[in-house]
């Protein structure tokens, strides 16, 4: 159940951070705008704002394959999240952005390429990632955000349990392969030697960009990896399947991709506020506020812009700019 809750949050987190929600307007409404031209824009906007927000909620849940929002609190989610530097930095970044946007100046930018961070959690192992009948960590599935954008960086983050005395730890990351004639099931990806001091455990990152690029080119070769971190006595310090008290210490991938511009900057059109009586084609603000939804299980971002166009808009213009997107 905990793994499900983790993947639900992380998937949604990445959906909001790195991928827009497509929301097509009702075809009948589009036809009315196209055929009738002048319409009671103010009344139409007032009547459709709430329905737009509901539609956005439904689409988000649909993309997560959920019928209803999960019944889990913000505090419980924070306990399950990896307590690792890159994710904590992302959460802090969104907290700062939320404070900066409290005056309503939150704005989107679909006109320039940008680098985005995607956090990917391991999924349940399939039969091919089991060796000697035992599941091996970890198997990762990759979203379209990673598959169809330029890969900039890929780091595997693992947590090493604390040691009682100074110790040298040998970390190995192995890629699982189909069994060879000699029975070989692994090929090495990375290895490193660490000196650990007594105290708390540590997070360690390993560069896996090359292997991820190969997986994206040949998805069938992605059978998963095995993680080992052995001290001089052969004790494995790597947390792969968290034990009681080790919530939030699951390995994960931090992937940075360069997104491409989604559309070219428009040189015409108006920006209006919600009180405008403008009948010409105009872009109106619509803010999706997850706190207002009661969706505490979304850690960040708490809000995003889903602007839309209304008024005497050409049908082609509506198709291009009439779709709310984060």
mmCIF file of N, CA and C in Angstrom, residues 238-289:
data_model
loop_
_atom_site.group_PDB
_atom_site.id
_atom_site.type_symbol
_atom_site.label_atom_id
_atom_site.label_comp_id
_atom_site.label_asym_id
_atom_site.label_seq_id
_atom_site.Cartn_x
_atom_site.Cartn_y
_atom_site.Cartn_z
ATOM 1 N N UNK A 238 22.991 -0.981 1.572
ATOM 2 C CA UNK A 238 22.059 -0.284 0.685
ATOM 3 C C UNK A 238 20.617 -0.616 1.047
ATOM 4 N N UNK A 239 19.797 0.413 1.176
ATOM 5 C CA UNK A 239 18.362 0.212 1.406
ATOM 6 C C UNK A 239 17.703 0.028 0.041
ATOM 7 N N UNK A 240 17.254 -1.192 -0.228
ATOM 8 C CA UNK A 240 16.556 -1.464 -1.489
ATOM 9 C C UNK A 240 15.085 -1.769 -1.234
ATOM 10 N N UNK A 241 14.832 -2.614 -0.249
ATOM 11 C CA UNK A 241 13.465 -2.865 0.199
ATOM 12 C C UNK A 241 13.385 -2.375 1.647
ATOM 13 N N UNK A 242 12.868 -1.154 1.849
ATOM 14 C CA UNK A 242 12.892 -0.544 3.183
ATOM 15 C C UNK A 242 12.254 -1.425 4.251
ATOM 16 N N UNK A 243 12.910 -1.486 5.389
ATOM 17 C CA UNK A 243 12.400 -2.204 6.542
ATOM 18 C C UNK A 243 11.614 -1.238 7.421
ATOM 19 N N UNK A 244 10.934 -1.738 8.458
ATOM 20 C CA UNK A 244 10.203 -0.828 9.350
ATOM 21 C C UNK A 244 11.111 0.287 9.866
ATOM 22 N N UNK A 245 10.609 1.516 9.798
ATOM 23 C CA UNK A 245 11.389 2.668 10.219
ATOM 24 C C UNK A 245 12.240 3.267 9.120
ATOM 25 N N UNK A 246 12.167 2.684 7.907
ATOM 26 C CA UNK A 246 12.977 3.179 6.795
ATOM 27 C C UNK A 246 12.125 3.796 5.687
ATOM 28 N N UNK A 247 10.950 4.288 6.048
ATOM 29 C CA UNK A 247 10.104 4.955 5.056
ATOM 30 C C UNK A 247 10.840 6.147 4.461
ATOM 31 N N UNK A 248 10.675 6.342 3.169
ATOM 32 C CA UNK A 248 11.301 7.474 2.505
ATOM 33 C C UNK A 248 12.749 7.244 2.124
ATOM 34 N N UNK A 249 13.223 6.008 2.210
ATOM 35 C CA UNK A 249 14.620 5.712 1.885
ATOM 36 C C UNK A 249 14.748 4.821 0.652
ATOM 37 N N UNK A 250 13.687 4.713 -0.126
ATOM 38 C CA UNK A 250 13.696 3.896 -1.338
ATOM 39 C C UNK A 250 14.592 4.518 -2.407
ATOM 40 N N UNK A 251 15.354 3.710 -3.158
ATOM 41 C CA UNK A 251 16.144 4.260 -4.271
ATOM 42 C C UNK A 251 15.235 4.917 -5.307
ATOM 43 N N UNK A 252 15.766 5.898 -6.021
ATOM 44 C CA UNK A 252 14.988 6.546 -7.075
ATOM 45 C C UNK A 252 15.930 7.166 -8.093
ATOM 46 N N UNK A 253 15.367 7.533 -9.243
ATOM 47 C CA UNK A 253 16.131 8.192 -10.294
ATOM 48 C C UNK A 253 15.779 9.669 -10.340
ATOM 49 N N UNK A 254 16.797 10.498 -10.435
ATOM 50 C CA UNK A 254 16.617 11.923 -10.688
ATOM 51 C C UNK A 254 17.056 12.175 -12.129
ATOM 52 N N UNK A 255 16.102 12.529 -12.982
ATOM 53 C CA UNK A 255 16.385 12.712 -14.404
ATOM 54 C C UNK A 255 16.092 14.154 -14.789
ATOM 55 N N UNK A 256 17.025 14.769 -15.488
ATOM 56 C CA UNK A 256 16.815 16.122 -16.008
ATOM 57 C C UNK A 256 16.706 16.048 -17.528
ATOM 58 N N UNK A 257 15.652 16.647 -18.066
ATOM 59 C CA UNK A 257 15.439 16.671 -19.511
ATOM 60 C C UNK A 257 15.232 18.108 -19.964
ATOM 61 N N UNK A 258 15.575 18.361 -21.214
ATOM 62 C CA UNK A 258 15.324 19.665 -21.813
ATOM 63 C C UNK A 258 14.050 19.585 -22.618
ATOM 64 N N UNK A 259 13.063 20.366 -22.206
ATOM 65 C CA UNK A 259 11.774 20.392 -22.880
ATOM 66 C C UNK A 259 11.859 21.332 -24.069
ATOM 67 N N UNK A 260 11.062 21.054 -25.085
ATOM 68 C CA UNK A 260 11.017 21.928 -26.259
ATOM 69 C C UNK A 260 9.835 22.879 -26.144
ATOM 70 N N UNK A 261 9.909 24.058 -26.766
ATOM 71 C CA UNK A 261 8.775 24.990 -26.715
ATOM 72 C C UNK A 261 7.520 24.336 -27.271
ATOM 73 N N UNK A 262 6.391 24.589 -26.608
ATOM 74 C CA UNK A 262 5.135 23.981 -27.026
ATOM 75 C C UNK A 262 4.429 24.784 -28.096
ATOM 76 N N UNK A 263 4.696 26.070 -28.184
ATOM 77 C CA UNK A 263 4.044 26.902 -29.186
ATOM 78 C C UNK A 263 4.863 28.167 -29.393
ATOM 79 N N UNK A 264 4.637 28.843 -30.485
ATOM 80 C CA UNK A 264 5.331 30.096 -30.758
ATOM 81 C C UNK A 264 4.573 31.246 -30.115
ATOM 82 N N UNK A 265 5.309 32.280 -29.766
ATOM 83 C CA UNK A 265 4.686 33.422 -29.100
ATOM 84 C C UNK A 265 3.723 34.128 -30.040
ATOM 85 N N UNK A 266 2.533 34.425 -29.541
ATOM 86 C CA UNK A 266 1.554 35.112 -30.379
ATOM 87 C C UNK A 266 1.824 36.610 -30.366
ATOM 88 N N UNK A 267 1.578 37.257 -31.494
ATOM 89 C CA UNK A 267 1.850 38.684 -31.626
ATOM 90 C C UNK A 267 0.580 39.517 -31.540
ATOM 91 N N UNK A 268 -0.543 38.873 -31.219
ATOM 92 C CA UNK A 268 -1.780 39.625 -31.163
ATOM 93 C C UNK A 268 -2.657 39.023 -30.075
ATOM 94 N N UNK A 269 -3.761 39.676 -29.806
ATOM 95 C CA UNK A 269 -4.672 39.176 -28.795
ATOM 96 C C UNK A 269 -4.654 40.034 -27.551
ATOM 97 N N UNK A 270 -5.656 39.837 -26.720
ATOM 98 C CA UNK A 270 -5.821 40.636 -25.514
ATOM 99 C C UNK A 270 -5.749 39.745 -24.287
ATOM 100 N N UNK A 271 -5.302 40.323 -23.185
ATOM 101 C CA UNK A 271 -5.376 39.680 -21.884
ATOM 102 C C UNK A 271 -6.408 40.433 -21.059
ATOM 103 N N UNK A 272 -7.387 39.717 -20.549
ATOM 104 C CA UNK A 272 -8.478 40.337 -19.785
ATOM 105 C C UNK A 272 -8.560 39.717 -18.402
ATOM 106 N N UNK A 273 -9.212 40.445 -17.474
ATOM 107 C CA UNK A 273 -9.456 39.857 -16.166
ATOM 108 C C UNK A 273 -10.861 39.276 -16.129
ATOM 109 N N UNK A 274 -11.170 38.615 -15.020
ATOM 110 C CA UNK A 274 -12.445 37.900 -14.933
ATOM 111 C C UNK A 274 -13.658 38.818 -14.914
ATOM 112 N N UNK A 275 -13.451 40.118 -14.682
ATOM 113 C CA UNK A 275 -14.568 41.063 -14.639
ATOM 114 C C UNK A 275 -14.770 41.786 -15.968
ATOM 115 N N UNK A 276 -13.962 41.456 -16.956
ATOM 116 C CA UNK A 276 -14.032 42.157 -18.237
ATOM 117 C C UNK A 276 -15.323 41.828 -18.982
ATOM 118 N N UNK A 277 -15.837 42.834 -19.704
ATOM 119 C CA UNK A 277 -17.014 42.629 -20.565
ATOM 120 C C UNK A 277 -16.599 42.639 -22.034
ATOM 121 N N UNK A 278 -15.319 42.463 -22.296
ATOM 122 C CA UNK A 278 -14.791 42.469 -23.657
ATOM 123 C C UNK A 278 -15.422 41.349 -24.485
ATOM 124 N N UNK A 279 -15.915 41.710 -25.676
ATOM 125 C CA UNK A 279 -16.528 40.705 -26.542
ATOM 126 C C UNK A 279 -15.541 40.149 -27.563
ATOM 127 N N UNK A 280 -14.417 40.869 -27.774
ATOM 128 C CA UNK A 280 -13.411 40.358 -28.699
ATOM 129 C C UNK A 280 -12.671 39.170 -28.068
ATOM 130 N N UNK A 281 -11.936 38.463 -28.911
ATOM 131 C CA UNK A 281 -11.185 37.309 -28.421
ATOM 132 C C UNK A 281 -10.174 37.764 -27.377
ATOM 133 N N UNK A 282 -10.210 37.128 -26.224
ATOM 134 C CA UNK A 282 -9.378 37.568 -25.115
ATOM 135 C C UNK A 282 -8.962 36.364 -24.279
ATOM 136 N N UNK A 283 -7.765 36.439 -23.709
ATOM 137 C CA UNK A 283 -7.296 35.380 -22.824
ATOM 138 C C UNK A 283 -7.645 35.737 -21.385
ATOM 139 N N UNK A 284 -8.300 34.793 -20.698
ATOM 140 C CA UNK A 284 -8.761 35.018 -19.325
ATOM 141 C C UNK A 284 -8.000 34.114 -18.360
ATOM 142 N N UNK A 285 -7.781 34.607 -17.138
ATOM 143 C CA UNK A 285 -7.043 33.806 -16.154
ATOM 144 C C UNK A 285 -7.922 32.736 -15.522
ATOM 145 N N UNK A 286 -7.332 31.604 -15.261
ATOM 146 C CA UNK A 286 -7.990 30.547 -14.499
ATOM 147 C C UNK A 286 -6.903 29.859 -13.681
ATOM 148 N N UNK A 287 -7.030 29.930 -12.366
ATOM 149 C CA UNK A 287 -6.034 29.340 -11.481
ATOM 150 C C UNK A 287 -6.575 28.059 -10.874
ATOM 151 N N UNK A 288 -5.821 26.986 -11.024
ATOM 152 C CA UNK A 288 -6.163 25.715 -10.389
ATOM 153 C C UNK A 288 -5.472 25.689 -9.034
ATOM 154 N N UNK A 289 -6.264 25.659 -7.973
ATOM 155 C CA UNK A 289 -5.747 25.713 -6.607
ATOM 156 C C UNK A 289 -6.040 24.377 -5.929
#
